[in-house]
């Protein structure tokens, strides 16, 4: 179950960090193509993140030892990826023309992209942390 949470954090983080990832030299375009292929199943990654994060949240609140950041990030990734299905509105709204120019992230899109990078790092940390 912990592996599912880590995979959900990594995949969900990649889906959220797409605008930042595409700008990386040499690895941005292949990662961008990969996220384009898994984007139709973003809702499934969100459900997986919510279920696995919620499971560990309940387990760690009831039996301890403490609440860990892995499950909090997993739940947040799940809610963000499912935001359009939960509310009917898109999580990333352009809000008109970007005053900084095309291709420049600002506002909510930048915050979600940075959170996506954090989610990827938390997922990778979870892979190497013993349970």
CSV table of C-alpha atoms in Angstrom, one decimal:
chain,number,residue,atom,x,y,z
A,1,UNK,CA,0.0,0.0,0.0
A,2,UNK,CA,2.9,2.3,0.7
A,3,UNK,CA,4.3,1.7,-2.8
A,4,UNK,CA,0.9,2.7,-4.3
A,5,UNK,CA,1.0,6.0,-2.3
A,6,UNK,CA,4.6,6.7,-3.5
A,7,UNK,CA,3.7,5.9,-7.1
A,8,UNK,CA,0.6,8.1,-6.8
A,9,UNK,CA,2.7,11.0,-5.4
A,10,UNK,CA,5.3,10.6,-8.2
A,11,UNK,CA,2.8,10.4,-11.1
A,12,UNK,CA,0.5,13.0,-9.6
A,13,UNK,CA,3.4,15.3,-9.0
A,14,UNK,CA,4.5,14.9,-12.6
A,15,UNK,CA,1.0,15.7,-13.9
A,16,UNK,CA,1.0,18.8,-11.8
A,17,UNK,CA,4.5,19.9,-12.7
A,18,UNK,CA,4.1,19.6,-16.5
A,19,UNK,CA,4.6,23.3,-17.2
A,20,UNK,CA,7.9,23.4,-15.2
A,21,UNK,CA,9.1,20.0,-16.5
A,22,UNK,CA,8.7,20.9,-20.1
A,23,UNK,CA,11.2,23.7,-19.7
A,24,UNK,CA,14.0,21.4,-18.6
A,25,UNK,CA,16.7,20.8,-21.2
A,26,UNK,CA,17.0,17.3,-22.7
A,27,UNK,CA,14.6,15.6,-20.2
A,28,UNK,CA,11.7,18.1,-20.5
A,29,UNK,CA,10.3,16.9,-23.8
A,30,UNK,CA,10.4,13.1,-23.0
A,31,UNK,CA,8.8,13.7,-19.6
A,32,UNK,CA,6.3,16.0,-21.2
A,33,UNK,CA,5.3,13.3,-23.7
A,34,UNK,CA,5.0,10.7,-20.9
A,35,UNK,CA,2.7,13.0,-18.9
A,36,UNK,CA,0.7,13.6,-22.0
A,37,UNK,CA,0.1,9.8,-22.3
A,38,UNK,CA,-1.0,9.5,-18.7
A,39,UNK,CA,-3.0,12.7,-18.5
A,40,UNK,CA,-6.3,11.0,-19.5
A,41,UNK,CA,-5.9,8.8,-16.4
A,42,UNK,CA,-5.1,11.7,-14.0
A,43,UNK,CA,-8.5,11.1,-12.3
A,44,UNK,CA,-7.4,7.5,-11.6
A,45,UNK,CA,-4.1,8.7,-10.1
A,46,UNK,CA,-6.1,11.1,-8.0
A,47,UNK,CA,-8.4,8.4,-6.6
A,48,UNK,CA,-5.3,6.2,-5.9
A,49,UNK,CA,-3.6,9.1,-4.1
A,50,UNK,CA,-6.8,9.9,-2.0
A,51,UNK,CA,-7.4,6.2,-1.1
A,52,UNK,CA,-3.8,5.4,-0.2
A,53,UNK,CA,-3.2,8.8,1.6
A,54,UNK,CA,-6.5,8.5,3.5
A,55,UNK,CA,-5.8,4.9,4.5
A,56,UNK,CA,-2.4,5.9,6.0
A,57,UNK,CA,-3.9,9.0,7.6
A,58,UNK,CA,-6.4,6.9,9.4
A,59,UNK,CA,-3.8,4.2,10.4
A,60,UNK,CA,-1.3,6.7,11.7
A,61,UNK,CA,-3.9,8.8,13.6
A,62,UNK,CA,-5.4,5.7,15.3
A,63,UNK,CA,-2.4,3.5,16.0
A,64,UNK,CA,0.5,6.0,15.6
A,65,UNK,CA,3.3,6.7,15.7
A,66,UNK,CA,2.6,10.1,14.1
A,67,UNK,CA,1.2,11.8,11.0
A,68,UNK,CA,3.7,11.7,8.1
A,69,UNK,CA,4.0,14.2,5.3
A,70,UNK,CA,3.7,11.3,2.7
A,71,UNK,CA,0.0,10.9,3.3
A,72,UNK,CA,-0.8,14.7,3.6
A,73,UNK,CA,0.9,15.3,0.2
A,74,UNK,CA,-0.9,12.3,-1.3
A,75,UNK,CA,-4.3,13.6,-0.1
A,76,UNK,CA,-3.5,17.0,-1.5
A,77,UNK,CA,-2.4,15.6,-4.9
A,78,UNK,CA,-5.6,13.5,-5.0
A,79,UNK,CA,-7.8,16.5,-4.3
A,80,UNK,CA,-6.0,18.7,-6.9
A,81,UNK,CA,-6.2,16.0,-9.6
A,82,UNK,CA,-9.9,15.4,-8.9
A,83,UNK,CA,-10.8,19.1,-8.5
A,84,UNK,CA,-12.6,19.3,-11.8
A,85,UNK,CA,-14.6,16.2,-11.1
A,86,UNK,CA,-15.4,17.4,-7.5
A,87,UNK,CA,-16.4,20.9,-8.3
A,88,UNK,CA,-17.0,21.1,-12.1
A,89,UNK,CA,-14.2,23.7,-12.5
A,90,UNK,CA,-10.7,23.2,-13.7
A,91,UNK,CA,-7.9,23.5,-11.1
A,92,UNK,CA,-5.7,25.3,-13.6
A,93,UNK,CA,-7.6,28.2,-15.0
A,94,UNK,CA,-5.8,30.5,-17.3
A,95,UNK,CA,-7.9,33.5,-16.3
A,96,UNK,CA,-7.4,35.3,-19.6
A,97,UNK,CA,-4.1,36.4,-21.2
A,98,UNK,CA,-1.0,36.1,-19.0
A,99,UNK,CA,0.5,39.6,-18.6
A,100,UNK,CA,4.0,38.1,-18.3
A,101,UNK,CA,3.7,36.6,-21.8
A,102,UNK,CA,3.0,33.2,-23.3
A,103,UNK,CA,4.8,30.2,-21.7
A,104,UNK,CA,5.5,32.1,-18.4
A,105,UNK,CA,3.9,30.6,-15.3
A,106,UNK,CA,2.3,32.8,-12.7
A,107,UNK,CA,-0.3,32.7,-10.0
A,108,UNK,CA,-2.1,29.5,-9.3
A,109,UNK,CA,-0.5,27.6,-12.2
A,110,UNK,CA,3.0,28.3,-10.7
A,111,UNK,CA,2.0,27.3,-7.2
A,112,UNK,CA,0.5,24.0,-8.5
A,113,UNK,CA,3.6,23.3,-10.6
A,114,UNK,CA,5.9,23.9,-7.6
A,115,UNK,CA,3.7,21.6,-5.5
A,116,UNK,CA,3.9,19.0,-8.2
A,117,UNK,CA,7.7,19.1,-7.9
A,118,UNK,CA,7.4,18.7,-4.2
A,119,UNK,CA,5.1,15.8,-4.6
A,120,UNK,CA,7.6,14.0,-6.9
A,121,UNK,CA,10.3,14.5,-4.3
A,122,UNK,CA,8.1,13.2,-1.5
A,123,UNK,CA,7.2,10.2,-3.6
A,124,UNK,CA,10.9,9.5,-4.3
A,125,UNK,CA,11.7,9.9,-0.7
A,126,UNK,CA,8.9,7.5,0.2
A,127,UNK,CA,10.4,4.9,-2.1
A,128,UNK,CA,13.7,4.9,-0.1
A,129,UNK,CA,12.2,5.3,3.4
A,130,UNK,CA,11.7,2.0,5.2
A,131,UNK,CA,8.2,1.4,6.6
